[in-house]
Short mmCIF file of C-alpha atoms and ligand atoms in Angstrom, two decimals:
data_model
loop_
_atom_site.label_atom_id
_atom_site.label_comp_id
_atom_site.label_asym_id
_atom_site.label_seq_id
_atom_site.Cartn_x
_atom_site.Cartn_y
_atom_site.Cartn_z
CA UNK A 186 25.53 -30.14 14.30
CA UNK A 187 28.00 -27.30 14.69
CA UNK A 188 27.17 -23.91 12.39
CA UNK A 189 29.94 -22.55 10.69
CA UNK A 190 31.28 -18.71 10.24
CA UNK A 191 32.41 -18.96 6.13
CA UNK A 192 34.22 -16.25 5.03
CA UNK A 193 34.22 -15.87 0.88
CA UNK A 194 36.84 -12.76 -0.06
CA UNK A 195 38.02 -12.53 -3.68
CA UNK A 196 38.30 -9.67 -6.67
CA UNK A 197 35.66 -8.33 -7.87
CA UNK A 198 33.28 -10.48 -10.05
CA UNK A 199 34.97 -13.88 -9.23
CA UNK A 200 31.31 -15.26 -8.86
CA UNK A 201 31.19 -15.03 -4.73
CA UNK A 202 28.19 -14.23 -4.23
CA UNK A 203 26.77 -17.12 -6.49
CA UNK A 204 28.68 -19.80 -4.29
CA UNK A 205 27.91 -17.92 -1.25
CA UNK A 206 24.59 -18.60 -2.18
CA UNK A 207 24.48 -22.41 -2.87
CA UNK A 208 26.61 -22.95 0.30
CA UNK A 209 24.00 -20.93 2.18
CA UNK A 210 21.24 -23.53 0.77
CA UNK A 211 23.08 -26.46 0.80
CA UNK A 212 24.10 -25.75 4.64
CA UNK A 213 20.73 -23.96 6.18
CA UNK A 214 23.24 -20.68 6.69
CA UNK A 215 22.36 -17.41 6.53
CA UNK A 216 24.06 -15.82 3.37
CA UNK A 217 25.17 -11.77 3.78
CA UNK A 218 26.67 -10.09 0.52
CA UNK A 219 28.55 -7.16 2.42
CA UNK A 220 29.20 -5.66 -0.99
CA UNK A 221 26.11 -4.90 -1.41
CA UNK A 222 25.90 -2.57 1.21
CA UNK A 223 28.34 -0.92 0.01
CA UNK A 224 26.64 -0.32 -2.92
CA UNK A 225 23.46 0.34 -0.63
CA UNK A 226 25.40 3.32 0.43
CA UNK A 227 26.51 4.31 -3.12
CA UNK A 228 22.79 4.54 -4.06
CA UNK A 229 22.30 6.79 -1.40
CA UNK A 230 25.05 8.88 -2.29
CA UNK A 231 23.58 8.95 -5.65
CA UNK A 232 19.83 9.35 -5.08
CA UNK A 233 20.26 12.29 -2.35
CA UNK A 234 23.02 13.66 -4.07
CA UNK A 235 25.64 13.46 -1.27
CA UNK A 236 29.03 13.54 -3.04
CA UNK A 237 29.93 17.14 -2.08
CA UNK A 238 28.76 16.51 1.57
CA UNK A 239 30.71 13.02 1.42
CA UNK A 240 33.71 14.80 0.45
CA UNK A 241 32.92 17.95 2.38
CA UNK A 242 31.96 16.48 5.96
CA UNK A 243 32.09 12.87 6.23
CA UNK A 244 30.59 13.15 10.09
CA UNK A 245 27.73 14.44 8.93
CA UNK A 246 27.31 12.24 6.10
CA UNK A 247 27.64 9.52 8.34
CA UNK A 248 24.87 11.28 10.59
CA UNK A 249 22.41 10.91 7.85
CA UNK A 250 23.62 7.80 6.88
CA UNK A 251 22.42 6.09 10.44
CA UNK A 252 19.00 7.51 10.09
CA UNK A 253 18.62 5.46 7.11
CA UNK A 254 17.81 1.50 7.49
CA UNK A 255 20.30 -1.18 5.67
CA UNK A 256 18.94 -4.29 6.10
CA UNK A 257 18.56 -7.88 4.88
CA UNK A 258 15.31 -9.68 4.16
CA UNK A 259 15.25 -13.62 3.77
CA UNK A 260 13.02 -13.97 0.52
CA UNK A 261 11.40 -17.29 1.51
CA UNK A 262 10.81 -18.22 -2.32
CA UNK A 263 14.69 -17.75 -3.45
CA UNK A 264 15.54 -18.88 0.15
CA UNK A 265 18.02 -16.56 -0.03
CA UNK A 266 18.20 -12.86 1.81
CA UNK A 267 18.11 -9.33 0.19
CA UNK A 268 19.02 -6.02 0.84
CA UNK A 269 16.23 -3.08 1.92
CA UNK A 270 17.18 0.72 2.27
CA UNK A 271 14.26 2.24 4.07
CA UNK A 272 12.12 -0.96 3.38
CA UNK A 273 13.10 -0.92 -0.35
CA UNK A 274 13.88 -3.78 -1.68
CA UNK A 275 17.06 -2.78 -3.72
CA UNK A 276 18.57 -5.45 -5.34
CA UNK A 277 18.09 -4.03 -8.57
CA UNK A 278 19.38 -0.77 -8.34
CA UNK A 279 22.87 -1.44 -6.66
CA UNK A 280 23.67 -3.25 -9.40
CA UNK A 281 23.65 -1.33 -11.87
CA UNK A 282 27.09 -0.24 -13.93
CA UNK A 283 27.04 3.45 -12.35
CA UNK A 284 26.90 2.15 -8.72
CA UNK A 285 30.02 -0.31 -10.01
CA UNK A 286 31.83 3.25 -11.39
CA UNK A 287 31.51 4.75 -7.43
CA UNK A 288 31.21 1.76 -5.09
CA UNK A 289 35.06 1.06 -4.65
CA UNK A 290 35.49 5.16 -3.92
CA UNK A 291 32.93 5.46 -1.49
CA UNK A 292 34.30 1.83 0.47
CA UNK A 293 37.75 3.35 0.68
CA UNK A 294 36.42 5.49 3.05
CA UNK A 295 37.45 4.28 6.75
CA UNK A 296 34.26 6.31 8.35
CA UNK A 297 31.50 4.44 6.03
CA UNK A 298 33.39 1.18 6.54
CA UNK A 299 33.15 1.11 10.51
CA UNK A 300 30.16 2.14 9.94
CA UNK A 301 29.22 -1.58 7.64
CA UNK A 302 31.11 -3.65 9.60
CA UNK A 303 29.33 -2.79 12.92
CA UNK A 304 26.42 -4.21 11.28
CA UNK A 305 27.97 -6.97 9.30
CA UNK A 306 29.27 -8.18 12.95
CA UNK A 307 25.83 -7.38 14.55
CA UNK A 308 24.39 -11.10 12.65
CA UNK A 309 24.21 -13.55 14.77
CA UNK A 310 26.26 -16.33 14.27
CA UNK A 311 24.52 -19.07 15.74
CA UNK A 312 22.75 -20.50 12.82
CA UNK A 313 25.58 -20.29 10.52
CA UNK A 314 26.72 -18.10 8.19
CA UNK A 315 28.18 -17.08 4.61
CA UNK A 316 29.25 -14.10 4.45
CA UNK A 317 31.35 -12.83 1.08
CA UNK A 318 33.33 -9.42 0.62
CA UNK A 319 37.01 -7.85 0.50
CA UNK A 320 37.67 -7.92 4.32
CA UNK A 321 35.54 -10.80 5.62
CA UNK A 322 38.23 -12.98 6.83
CA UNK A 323 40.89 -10.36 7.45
CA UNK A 324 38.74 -7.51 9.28
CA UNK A 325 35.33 -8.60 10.05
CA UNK A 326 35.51 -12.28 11.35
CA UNK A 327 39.08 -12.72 11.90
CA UNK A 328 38.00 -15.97 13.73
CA UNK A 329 36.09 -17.43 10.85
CA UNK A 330 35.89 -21.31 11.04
CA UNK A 331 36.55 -21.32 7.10
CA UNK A 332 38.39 -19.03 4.96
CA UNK A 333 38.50 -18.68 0.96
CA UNK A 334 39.86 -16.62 -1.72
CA UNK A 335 38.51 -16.41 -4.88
CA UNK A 336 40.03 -15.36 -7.43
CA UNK A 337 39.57 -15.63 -12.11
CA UNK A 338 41.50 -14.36 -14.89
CA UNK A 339 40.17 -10.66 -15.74
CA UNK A 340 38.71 -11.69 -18.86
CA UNK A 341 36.55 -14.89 -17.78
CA UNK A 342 35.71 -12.27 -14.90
CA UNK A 343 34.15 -9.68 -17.52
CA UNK A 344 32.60 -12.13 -19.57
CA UNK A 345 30.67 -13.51 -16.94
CA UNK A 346 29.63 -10.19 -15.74
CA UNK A 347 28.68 -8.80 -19.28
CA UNK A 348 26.78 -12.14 -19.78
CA UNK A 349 24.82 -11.45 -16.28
CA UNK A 350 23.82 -7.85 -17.15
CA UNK A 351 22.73 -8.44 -20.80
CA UNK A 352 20.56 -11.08 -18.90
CA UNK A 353 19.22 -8.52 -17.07
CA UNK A 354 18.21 -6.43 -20.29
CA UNK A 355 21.34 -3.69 -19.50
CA UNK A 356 23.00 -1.91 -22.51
CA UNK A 357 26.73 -2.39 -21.32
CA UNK A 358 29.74 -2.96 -23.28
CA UNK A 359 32.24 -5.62 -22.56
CA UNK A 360 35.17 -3.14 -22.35
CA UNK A 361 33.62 -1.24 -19.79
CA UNK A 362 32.76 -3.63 -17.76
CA UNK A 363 36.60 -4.83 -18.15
CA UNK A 364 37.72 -1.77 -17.13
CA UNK A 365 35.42 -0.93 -13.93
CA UNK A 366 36.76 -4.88 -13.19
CA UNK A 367 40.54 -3.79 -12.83
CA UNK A 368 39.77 -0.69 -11.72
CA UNK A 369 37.61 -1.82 -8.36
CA UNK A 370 40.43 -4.44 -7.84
CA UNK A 371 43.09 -1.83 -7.64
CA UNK A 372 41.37 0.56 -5.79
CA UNK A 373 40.26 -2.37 -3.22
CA UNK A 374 44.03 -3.53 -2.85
CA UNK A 375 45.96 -0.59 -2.63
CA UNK A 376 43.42 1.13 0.08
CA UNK A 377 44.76 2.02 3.04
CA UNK A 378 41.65 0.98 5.29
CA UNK A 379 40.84 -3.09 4.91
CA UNK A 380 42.67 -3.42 1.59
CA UNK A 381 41.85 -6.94 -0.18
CA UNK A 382 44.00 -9.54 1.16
CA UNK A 383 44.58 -13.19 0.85
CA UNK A 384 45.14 -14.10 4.68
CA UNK A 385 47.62 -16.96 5.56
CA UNK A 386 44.82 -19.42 6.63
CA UNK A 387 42.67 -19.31 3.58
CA UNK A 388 41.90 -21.48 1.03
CA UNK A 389 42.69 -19.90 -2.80
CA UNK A 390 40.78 -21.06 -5.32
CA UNK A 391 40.90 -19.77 -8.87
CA UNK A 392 37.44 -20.40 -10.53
CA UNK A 393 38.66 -19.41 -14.12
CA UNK A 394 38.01 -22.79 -15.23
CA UNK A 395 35.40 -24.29 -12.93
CA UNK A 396 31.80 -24.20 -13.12
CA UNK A 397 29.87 -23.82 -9.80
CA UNK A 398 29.20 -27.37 -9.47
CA UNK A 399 33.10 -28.03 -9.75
CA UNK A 400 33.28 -25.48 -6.72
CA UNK A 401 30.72 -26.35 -4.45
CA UNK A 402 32.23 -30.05 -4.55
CA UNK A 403 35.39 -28.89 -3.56
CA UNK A 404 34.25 -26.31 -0.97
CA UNK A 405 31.62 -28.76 0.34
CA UNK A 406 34.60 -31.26 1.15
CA UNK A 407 36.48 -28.37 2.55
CA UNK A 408 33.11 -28.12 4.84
CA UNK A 409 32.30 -30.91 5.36
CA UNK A 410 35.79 -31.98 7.04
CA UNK A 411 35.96 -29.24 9.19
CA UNK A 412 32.49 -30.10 10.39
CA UNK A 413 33.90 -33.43 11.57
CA UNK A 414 36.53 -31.93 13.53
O1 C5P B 100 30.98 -7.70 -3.88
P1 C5P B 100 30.75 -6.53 -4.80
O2 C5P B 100 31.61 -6.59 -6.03
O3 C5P B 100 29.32 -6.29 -5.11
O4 C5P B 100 31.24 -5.27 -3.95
C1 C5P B 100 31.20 -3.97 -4.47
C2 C5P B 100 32.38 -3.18 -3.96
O5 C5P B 100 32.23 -2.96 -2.56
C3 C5P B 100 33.74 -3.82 -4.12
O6 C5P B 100 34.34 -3.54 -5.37
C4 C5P B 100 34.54 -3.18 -2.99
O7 C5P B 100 35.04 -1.93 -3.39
C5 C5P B 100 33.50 -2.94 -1.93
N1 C5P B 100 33.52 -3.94 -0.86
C6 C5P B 100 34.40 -3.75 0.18
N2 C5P B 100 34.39 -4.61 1.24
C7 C5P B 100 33.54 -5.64 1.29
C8 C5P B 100 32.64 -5.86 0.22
C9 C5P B 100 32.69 -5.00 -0.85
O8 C5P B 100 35.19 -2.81 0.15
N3 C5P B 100 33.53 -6.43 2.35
#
């Protein structure tokens, strides 16, 4: 059977990752949520506090920066992998509302994001993969067999967020989580390096009414064709 390169891009919150997931089950692919080493890297910034040096000397941030491990570990219980900095299993931290405040700033910067792409491009392909991000089908697999672009109205997008972190037990408010919502989106569009686009050859789907069963159908069948091809 032939193993895909899926490439999920979309604003912020549009529920990527959570697709990106089931596809990753549903298909035996390896699932990589490049945001989140982006946040990975905002953590840093915030636990070592690097800001000045960021701003100050990006080659030397970017020194330090490779003598720290970003990795993915497949969690065989969730079947799904997650993200280690130095063997710490940080899933937790990165998403938290203050790494959401920095994250778009810090993955503006062209250094740190030659940096992540070397490594997003470094997986190997060969067993399939799901990969979801801003510049996934536009900068990092250019040749993906499947493209998509997900996309939500802005207030179904903060609902669904605030809904996730109260979950979690997180005192947020729903305005601020609107707000850091636009804000990323603009930030990630207008960039100069990698902005968000929606590339000619992909597949735009607006989730605003859909549940995640509704989209796996219709992204299955988009698989599912190409796979007979
Ligand atoms: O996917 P997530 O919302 O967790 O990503 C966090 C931030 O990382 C985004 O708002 C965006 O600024 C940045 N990002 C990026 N390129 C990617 C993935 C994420 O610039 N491929």
């Amino acid at each position: 059977m032939k193993k895909l390169t899926i490439a999920i891009d979309g604003h912020a919150s549009t529920g990527k990752s959570s697709i990106a997931k089931k596809l990753a089950i549903k298909y035996g692919y390896i699932y990589i949520n490049s945001g989140s080493m982006y946040r990975a890297v905002t953590l840093y910034v915030i636990q070592n506090n690097l800001l000045l040096l960021l701003k100050s000397d990006i080659d030397l941030f970017i020194k330090k920066l490779s003598s720290t491990s970003i990795h993915f570990k497949f969690n065989d219980n969730d079947l799904i992998s997650e993200i280690y900095m130095n063997n710490i299993n940080i899933e937790q931290q990165i998403n938290t509302l203050e790494v959401s405040e920095m994250v778009s700033e810090i993955a503006a910067i062209p250094e740190i994001r030659r940096e992540m792409v070397k490594l997003q491009r470094n997986i190997d392909r060969n067993m399939g993969v799901v990969m979801d991000g801003r510049d996934i089908g536009s900068v990092v697999f250019p040749d993906a067999d499947i493209k998509l672009f997900l996309t939500a109205s802005d207030s179904v997008r903060a609902k669904r967020r605030f809904d996730e972190m109260i979950l979690k037990g997180e005192s947020v408010k729903y305005e601020s989580i609107l707000n850091n919502i636009k804000n990323r989106d603009k930030l990630d569009s207008s960039r100069l390096d990698s902005p968000l686009v929606i590339e000619k050859d992909a597949f735009l789907i607006d989730n605003s009414n859909m549940t995640i069963n509704d989209q796996l159908e219709v992204i299955s069948n988009i698989i599912d064709k190409k796979l007979l091809n």
